mmCIF file of C-alpha atoms in Angstrom:
data_model
loop_
_atom_site.group_PDB
_atom_site.id
_atom_site.type_symbol
_atom_site.label_atom_id
_atom_site.label_comp_id
_atom_site.label_asym_id
_atom_site.label_seq_id
_atom_site.Cartn_x
_atom_site.Cartn_y
_atom_site.Cartn_z
ATOM 1 C CA MET A 807 -66.575 121.060 -61.845
ATOM 2 C CA ALA A 808 -65.690 118.211 -64.227
ATOM 3 C CA PHE A 809 -67.430 118.220 -67.594
ATOM 4 C CA THR A 810 -68.597 114.624 -67.381
ATOM 5 C CA ASN A 811 -71.000 114.512 -70.354
ATOM 6 C CA ILE A 812 -68.580 115.854 -72.945
ATOM 7 C CA SER A 813 -68.564 112.505 -74.798
ATOM 8 C CA SER A 814 -72.243 113.074 -75.669
ATOM 9 C CA PHE A 815 -71.114 115.912 -77.958
ATOM 10 C CA LEU A 816 -69.768 113.325 -80.417
ATOM 11 C CA GLY A 817 -71.931 111.736 -83.090
ATOM 12 C CA PRO A 818 -75.669 112.230 -83.681
ATOM 13 C CA SER A 819 -77.642 114.643 -81.523
ATOM 14 C CA ASN A 820 -78.946 113.258 -78.272
ATOM 15 C CA SER A 821 -82.380 114.522 -77.303
ATOM 16 C CA MET A 822 -81.482 114.119 -73.615
ATOM 17 C CA VAL A 823 -78.483 116.484 -73.871
ATOM 18 C CA GLU A 824 -78.337 119.866 -75.599
ATOM 19 C CA CYS A 825 -75.166 119.802 -77.696
ATOM 20 C CA PRO A 826 -73.736 122.752 -79.619
ATOM 21 C CA PRO A 827 -73.294 121.971 -83.312
ATOM 22 C CA PRO A 828 -69.796 120.977 -84.484
ATOM 23 C CA ASP A 829 -67.859 123.756 -86.197
ATOM 24 C CA VAL A 830 -64.918 121.899 -87.761
ATOM 25 C CA LYS A 831 -64.777 118.920 -90.088
ATOM 26 C CA PHE A 832 -61.744 116.706 -90.729
ATOM 27 C CA LEU A 833 -61.647 114.960 -94.110
ATOM 28 C CA PHE A 834 -59.851 111.729 -95.062
ATOM 29 C CA GLN A 835 -59.346 110.500 -98.609
ATOM 30 C CA GLU A 836 -59.514 106.706 -98.454
ATOM 31 C CA GLU A 837 -60.044 103.935 -101.006
ATOM 32 C CA THR A 838 -63.783 103.843 -100.329
ATOM 33 C CA GLY A 839 -64.090 107.616 -100.714
ATOM 34 C CA VAL A 840 -63.916 110.659 -98.455
ATOM 35 C CA LYS A 841 -64.640 110.073 -94.764
ATOM 36 C CA GLU A 842 -65.433 112.787 -92.219
ATOM 37 C CA ILE A 843 -65.030 113.483 -88.516
ATOM 38 C CA GLU A 844 -66.853 116.435 -86.989
ATOM 39 C CA ALA A 845 -65.749 118.158 -83.800
ATOM 40 C CA HIS A 846 -65.834 121.414 -81.830
ATOM 41 C CA LYS A 847 -62.923 123.829 -82.088
ATOM 42 C CA GLN A 848 -63.194 125.006 -78.488
ATOM 43 C CA ILE A 849 -62.992 121.482 -77.094
ATOM 44 C CA LEU A 850 -60.036 120.543 -79.289
ATOM 45 C CA ALA A 851 -58.260 123.799 -78.457
ATOM 46 C CA PHE A 852 -58.736 123.202 -74.741
ATOM 47 C CA SER A 853 -57.016 119.806 -75.063
ATOM 48 C CA SER A 854 -54.211 120.769 -77.441
ATOM 49 C CA ASN A 855 -52.205 123.974 -77.791
ATOM 50 C CA VAL A 856 -51.550 122.933 -81.402
ATOM 51 C CA PHE A 857 -55.270 122.942 -82.150
ATOM 52 C CA ASN A 858 -55.558 126.187 -80.202
ATOM 53 C CA ARG A 859 -52.992 127.915 -82.431
ATOM 54 C CA GLU A 860 -54.555 126.403 -85.549
ATOM 55 C CA PHE A 861 -58.088 127.553 -84.723
ATOM 56 C CA PHE A 862 -57.533 130.734 -82.718
ATOM 57 C CA GLY A 863 -54.117 131.977 -83.799
ATOM 58 C CA SER A 864 -53.340 134.954 -85.979
ATOM 59 C CA MET A 865 -54.252 133.111 -89.198
ATOM 60 C CA LYS A 866 -57.855 132.502 -90.212
ATOM 61 C CA SER A 867 -58.831 128.907 -89.458
ATOM 62 C CA GLU A 868 -60.547 126.588 -91.894
ATOM 63 C CA ASN A 869 -63.808 124.818 -91.140
ATOM 64 C CA GLU A 870 -62.838 121.833 -93.291
ATOM 65 C CA ILE A 871 -59.367 120.309 -92.909
ATOM 66 C CA MET A 872 -57.947 117.521 -95.053
ATOM 67 C CA ILE A 873 -55.816 115.105 -92.990
ATOM 68 C CA LYS A 874 -53.125 113.350 -95.018
ATOM 69 C CA ASP A 875 -50.796 111.927 -92.383
ATOM 70 C CA ALA A 876 -53.244 109.747 -90.424
ATOM 71 C CA SER A 877 -56.041 107.316 -91.149
ATOM 72 C CA HIS A 878 -59.665 108.052 -90.374
ATOM 73 C CA GLU A 879 -59.731 105.269 -87.745
ATOM 74 C CA VAL A 880 -56.675 106.460 -85.816
ATOM 75 C CA PHE A 881 -57.759 110.109 -85.896
ATOM 76 C CA GLN A 882 -61.233 109.093 -84.716
ATOM 77 C CA VAL A 883 -59.789 107.396 -81.632
ATOM 78 C CA MET A 884 -57.744 110.502 -80.807
ATOM 79 C CA ILE A 885 -60.854 112.683 -81.068
ATOM 80 C CA GLU A 886 -62.844 110.263 -78.898
ATOM 81 C CA CYS A 887 -60.118 110.378 -76.221
ATOM 82 C CA ILE A 888 -60.210 114.181 -76.257
ATOM 83 C CA TYR A 889 -63.974 113.939 -75.654
ATOM 84 C CA ASN A 890 -63.395 111.558 -72.703
ATOM 85 C CA LYS A 891 -64.811 108.597 -74.589
ATOM 86 C CA GLN A 892 -62.487 105.795 -73.549
ATOM 87 C CA PRO A 893 -61.799 103.143 -76.196
ATOM 88 C CA ASN A 894 -61.300 99.455 -75.537
ATOM 89 C CA TRP A 895 -57.516 99.444 -75.863
ATOM 90 C CA PHE A 896 -57.410 95.672 -76.352
ATOM 91 C CA ASP A 897 -59.048 96.218 -79.755
ATOM 92 C CA TYR A 898 -55.877 97.861 -81.056
ATOM 93 C CA ASP A 899 -52.461 96.343 -81.749
ATOM 94 C CA LEU A 900 -49.122 98.060 -81.166
ATOM 95 C CA GLU A 901 -48.927 99.269 -84.773
ATOM 96 C CA PHE A 902 -52.210 101.125 -84.303
ATOM 97 C CA LEU A 903 -51.100 102.531 -80.941
ATOM 98 C CA SER A 904 -47.876 103.671 -82.572
ATOM 99 C CA SER A 905 -49.826 105.697 -85.136
ATOM 100 C CA LEU A 906 -52.008 107.082 -82.345
ATOM 101 C CA TYR A 907 -48.940 108.047 -80.304
ATOM 102 C CA ASN A 908 -47.523 109.901 -83.305
ATOM 103 C CA LEU A 909 -50.772 111.879 -83.551
ATOM 104 C CA ALA A 910 -50.726 112.645 -79.824
ATOM 105 C CA GLU A 911 -47.144 113.850 -80.269
ATOM 106 C CA LYS A 912 -48.073 116.007 -83.261
ATOM 107 C CA TYR A 913 -50.926 117.684 -81.392
ATOM 108 C CA ASN A 914 -49.049 117.754 -78.072
ATOM 109 C CA ILE A 915 -51.623 115.823 -76.037
ATOM 110 C CA ALA A 916 -49.439 114.685 -73.140
ATOM 111 C CA LYS A 917 -52.119 112.789 -71.219
ATOM 112 C CA LEU A 918 -52.978 110.651 -74.245
ATOM 113 C CA LYS A 919 -49.311 109.822 -74.771
ATOM 114 C CA ASP A 920 -49.043 108.651 -71.165
ATOM 115 C CA VAL A 921 -52.136 106.469 -71.537
ATOM 116 C CA ILE A 922 -50.822 104.840 -74.713
ATOM 117 C CA ILE A 923 -47.433 104.071 -73.146
ATOM 118 C CA ALA A 924 -49.181 102.543 -70.126
ATOM 119 C CA GLU A 925 -50.968 100.134 -72.484
ATOM 120 C CA VAL A 926 -47.745 98.601 -73.866
ATOM 121 C CA PRO A 927 -47.097 96.129 -70.994
ATOM 122 C CA LYS A 928 -50.675 94.840 -71.352
ATOM 123 C CA HIS A 929 -50.043 93.613 -74.892
ATOM 124 C CA LYS A 930 -48.812 90.051 -75.228
ATOM 125 C CA VAL A 931 -45.291 89.628 -76.554
ATOM 126 C CA THR A 932 -44.357 86.189 -77.875
ATOM 127 C CA MET A 933 -41.389 84.601 -79.558
ATOM 128 C CA GLU A 934 -43.265 85.033 -82.838
ATOM 129 C CA ASN A 935 -43.710 88.814 -82.533
ATOM 130 C CA VAL A 936 -40.911 89.989 -80.209
ATOM 131 C CA LEU A 937 -38.685 91.064 -83.101
ATOM 132 C CA GLU A 938 -41.603 92.906 -84.737
ATOM 133 C CA VAL A 939 -42.107 94.846 -81.484
ATOM 134 C CA ALA A 940 -38.419 95.776 -81.422
ATOM 135 C CA ILE A 941 -38.462 96.803 -85.100
ATOM 136 C CA LEU A 942 -41.452 99.039 -84.365
ATOM 137 C CA ALA A 943 -39.450 100.559 -81.503
ATOM 138 C CA GLU A 944 -36.577 101.356 -83.853
ATOM 139 C CA LYS A 945 -38.921 102.952 -86.392
ATOM 140 C CA ASN A 946 -40.066 105.348 -83.653
ATOM 141 C CA THR A 947 -36.731 106.479 -82.230
ATOM 142 C CA LEU A 948 -37.747 110.102 -82.873
ATOM 143 C CA HIS A 949 -40.463 109.554 -80.258
ATOM 144 C CA GLN A 950 -38.130 108.384 -77.493
ATOM 145 C CA PRO A 951 -40.616 107.563 -74.702
ATOM 146 C CA TRP A 952 -42.676 105.408 -77.065
ATOM 147 C CA SER A 953 -39.626 103.726 -78.582
ATOM 148 C CA SER A 954 -38.232 103.010 -75.123
ATOM 149 C CA ALA A 955 -41.524 101.481 -73.958
ATOM 150 C CA LEU A 956 -41.521 99.120 -76.952
ATOM 151 C CA TYR A 957 -37.888 98.113 -76.470
ATOM 152 C CA ASN A 958 -38.663 97.476 -72.795
ATOM 153 C CA ALA A 959 -41.577 95.224 -73.775
ATOM 154 C CA ALA A 960 -39.318 93.186 -76.065
ATOM 155 C CA ALA A 961 -36.552 92.909 -73.477
ATOM 156 C CA LYS A 962 -38.921 92.008 -70.627
ATOM 157 C CA PHE A 963 -40.286 89.130 -72.701
ATOM 158 C CA PHE A 964 -36.858 87.507 -72.437
ATOM 159 C CA MET A 965 -36.316 88.608 -68.829
ATOM 160 C CA LYS A 966 -39.367 86.597 -67.724
ATOM 161 C CA LYS A 967 -37.601 83.384 -68.716
ATOM 162 C CA ASP A 968 -35.051 81.615 -66.543
ATOM 163 C CA GLN A 969 -31.416 82.174 -67.470
ATOM 164 C CA GLY A 970 -30.969 79.040 -69.579
ATOM 165 C CA GLU A 971 -34.177 79.462 -71.530
ATOM 166 C CA ARG A 972 -33.467 83.172 -71.950
ATOM 167 C CA PHE A 973 -30.124 82.397 -73.573
ATOM 168 C CA ASP A 974 -31.668 79.869 -75.978
ATOM 169 C CA SER A 975 -34.502 82.247 -76.897
ATOM 170 C CA THR A 976 -32.230 85.175 -77.664
ATOM 171 C CA LEU A 977 -30.081 82.930 -79.858
ATOM 172 C CA GLU A 978 -33.135 82.338 -82.062
ATOM 173 C CA LEU A 979 -32.958 85.991 -83.099
ATOM 174 C CA PHE A 980 -29.540 85.446 -84.669
ATOM 175 C CA SER A 981 -30.566 83.909 -87.984
ATOM 176 C CA PRO A 982 -29.496 84.782 -91.569
ATOM 177 C CA GLU A 983 -32.874 86.354 -92.388
ATOM 178 C CA ASN A 984 -32.539 88.681 -89.379
ATOM 179 C CA THR A 985 -29.133 90.056 -90.416
ATOM 180 C CA LYS A 986 -30.763 93.269 -91.654
ATOM 181 C CA HIS A 987 -32.140 93.785 -88.141
ATOM 182 C CA SER A 988 -28.746 93.495 -86.420
ATOM 183 C CA LEU A 989 -28.976 96.964 -84.852
ATOM 184 C CA VAL A 990 -32.438 96.228 -83.476
ATOM 185 C CA ILE A 991 -31.312 92.905 -81.983
ATOM 186 C CA PHE A 992 -28.260 94.586 -80.464
ATOM 187 C CA LYS A 993 -30.484 97.203 -78.814
ATOM 188 C CA VAL A 994 -32.734 94.476 -77.378
ATOM 189 C CA MET A 995 -29.668 92.744 -75.896
ATOM 190 C CA GLU A 996 -28.490 96.073 -74.512
ATOM 191 C CA ARG A 997 -31.888 96.691 -72.910
ATOM 192 C CA ILE A 998 -31.864 93.200 -71.351
ATOM 193 C CA LYS A 999 -28.496 94.037 -69.792
ATOM 194 C CA GLU A 1000 -29.914 97.285 -68.396
ATOM 195 C CA LEU A 1001 -33.001 95.564 -66.986
ATOM 196 C CA LYS A 1002 -30.876 92.913 -65.281
ATOM 197 C CA SER A 1003 -29.337 95.646 -63.146
ATOM 198 C CA GLU A 1004 -32.688 97.266 -62.264
ATOM 199 C CA LYS A 1005 -34.660 96.485 -59.143
ATOM 200 C CA CYS A 1006 -38.341 95.605 -59.426
ATOM 201 C CA GLY A 1007 -40.553 98.611 -58.706
ATOM 202 C CA ASN A 1008 -42.810 96.504 -56.451
ATOM 203 C CA CYS A 1009 -40.627 94.110 -54.442
ATOM 204 C CA ASN A 1010 -37.464 96.258 -54.753
ATOM 205 C CA GLN A 1011 -35.437 93.140 -55.571
ATOM 206 C CA ASN A 1012 -33.200 92.089 -58.438
ATOM 207 C CA PRO A 1013 -34.145 89.652 -59.722
ATOM 208 C CA CYS A 1014 -37.827 90.199 -59.012
ATOM 209 C CA VAL A 1015 -39.258 87.825 -56.373
ATOM 210 C CA THR A 1016 -42.830 87.746 -57.659
ATOM 211 C CA GLY A 1017 -44.532 84.540 -56.538
ATOM 212 C CA GLN A 1018 -42.194 84.083 -53.576
ATOM 213 C CA ILE A 1019 -43.327 83.908 -49.948
ATOM 214 C CA LEU A 1020 -42.890 86.990 -47.782
ATOM 215 C CA SER A 1021 -40.117 86.984 -45.195
ATOM 216 C CA THR A 1022 -38.568 89.442 -42.781
ATOM 217 C CA GLU A 1023 -35.646 89.772 -45.226
ATOM 218 C CA ASN A 1024 -37.662 90.669 -48.342
ATOM 219 C CA PHE A 1025 -40.483 92.707 -46.721
ATOM 220 C CA VAL A 1026 -41.095 96.021 -48.548
ATOM 221 C CA ALA A 1027 -43.703 98.429 -47.198
ATOM 222 C CA GLY A 1028 -46.154 99.493 -49.905
ATOM 223 C CA ALA A 1029 -45.551 96.431 -52.094
ATOM 224 C CA GLN A 1030 -48.475 94.560 -53.639
ATOM 225 C CA VAL A 1031 -48.963 90.980 -52.508
ATOM 226 C CA ILE A 1032 -51.538 88.235 -52.944
ATOM 227 C CA ALA A 1033 -52.884 85.992 -50.190
ATOM 228 C CA ARG A 1034 -52.063 82.278 -50.339
ATOM 229 C CA PRO A 1035 -54.940 79.759 -50.210
ATOM 230 C CA SER A 1036 -54.000 78.971 -46.601
ATOM 231 C CA CYS A 1037 -54.667 82.560 -45.524
ATOM 232 C CA GLN A 1038 -57.976 83.325 -43.820
ATOM 233 C CA HIS A 1039 -58.205 86.421 -46.026
ATOM 234 C CA SER A 1040 -58.190 86.463 -49.826
ATOM 235 C CA GLY A 1041 -57.264 88.664 -52.773
ATOM 236 C CA LEU A 1042 -54.681 91.357 -53.351
ATOM 237 C CA GLY A 1043 -53.218 93.452 -50.582
ATOM 238 C CA LYS A 1044 -50.696 96.208 -49.962
ATOM 239 C CA LEU A 1045 -48.089 95.783 -47.234
ATOM 240 C CA ILE A 1046 -48.200 98.371 -44.438
ATOM 241 C CA ARG A 1047 -45.710 97.452 -41.700
ATOM 242 C CA PHE A 1048 -44.616 94.794 -39.245
ATOM 243 C CA ASN A 1049 -46.527 94.193 -36.030
ATOM 244 C CA GLN A 1050 -44.218 95.810 -33.462
ATOM 245 C CA PHE A 1051 -45.181 93.211 -30.841
ATOM 246 C CA ASP A 1052 -44.786 90.160 -33.095
ATOM 247 C CA PRO A 1053 -42.391 90.370 -36.112
ATOM 248 C CA SER A 1054 -44.011 87.262 -37.641
ATOM 249 C CA LEU A 1055 -47.183 89.295 -38.171
ATOM 250 C CA ILE A 1056 -47.764 92.167 -40.566
ATOM 251 C CA PHE A 1057 -50.433 94.719 -41.248
ATOM 252 C CA CYS A 1058 -51.812 94.523 -44.760
ATOM 253 C CA CYS A 1059 -54.466 96.602 -46.519
ATOM 254 C CA PHE A 1060 -56.736 94.256 -48.482
ATOM 255 C CA LEU A 1061 -57.786 95.957 -51.690
ATOM 256 C CA ASN A 1062 -61.068 94.079 -52.111
ATOM 257 C CA CYS A 1063 -62.465 95.425 -48.838
ATOM 258 C CA ASN A 1064 -60.135 98.391 -48.222
ATOM 259 C CA LYS A 1065 -59.491 97.212 -44.668
ATOM 260 C CA ILE A 1066 -56.192 96.993 -42.797
ATOM 261 C CA LEU A 1067 -55.881 93.589 -41.144
ATOM 262 C CA SER A 1068 -53.203 91.664 -39.306
ATOM 263 C CA ALA A 1069 -51.897 88.440 -40.879
ATOM 264 C CA LYS A 1070 -48.910 86.104 -40.915
ATOM 265 C CA LEU A 1071 -45.907 86.806 -43.134
ATOM 266 C CA GLU A 1072 -45.981 83.361 -44.722
ATOM 267 C CA ASP A 1073 -49.612 83.817 -45.801
ATOM 268 C CA PHE A 1074 -48.581 86.085 -48.686
ATOM 269 C CA LEU A 1075 -46.767 85.960 -52.010
ATOM 270 C CA TYR A 1076 -45.307 88.911 -53.859
ATOM 271 C CA ASN A 1077 -47.501 89.916 -56.799
ATOM 272 C CA CYS A 1078 -45.280 92.054 -59.054
#
């Protein structure tokens, strides 16, 4: 049975839930003084084999541990994730997530690493910060999945532009002040080249046909689509199959009502 109220073990005691007292304290020396985070060894050990060895290995474990390689804020978010207390990821920039990923790597918390990587595409990349994202990727080459996700984010920013605009935008990176980042820029260009040869994971096309009308030629079962205003249905849907009696009709599962309905091909756009 899932332990759904584990997040209530964090922070002050809750009179509605009986919580065992914390038995480990992490200390952080910051400019304003020493900050603390309390936790339970058993819970941390269950989530991380690194914590398990630290607390229940052959060596005697400490009840107070000074953390020198992470800030109080970043470590706090990691602890909250272990206790199933989900943060608002939009509150944190990629620099913060990078520090959090490094912690998840250190303590071998695979699920947290996957969650952090999944957040990268949700962060807005602009012409003003695209190089910063790529530089952050290069700083984290020892953590390959994270570095690759960041390089992908930088490259996909350019891939969303049409060919002419993409060329002009990438040229803006080649300025005298960016000479020291030549390797980073080269890797972004290399990743763009790789992405150009990849098919979209939704529409299975290269280039991606998001926003285009469905046709018998580009139909992909399982792809996500969105109904056009002219359609009698509305919202997002997932393609099922053609109507075997009328190829101009398809069966689509509408996600807002979880019903499979028949509709016309031209009533949908790819939503990649």
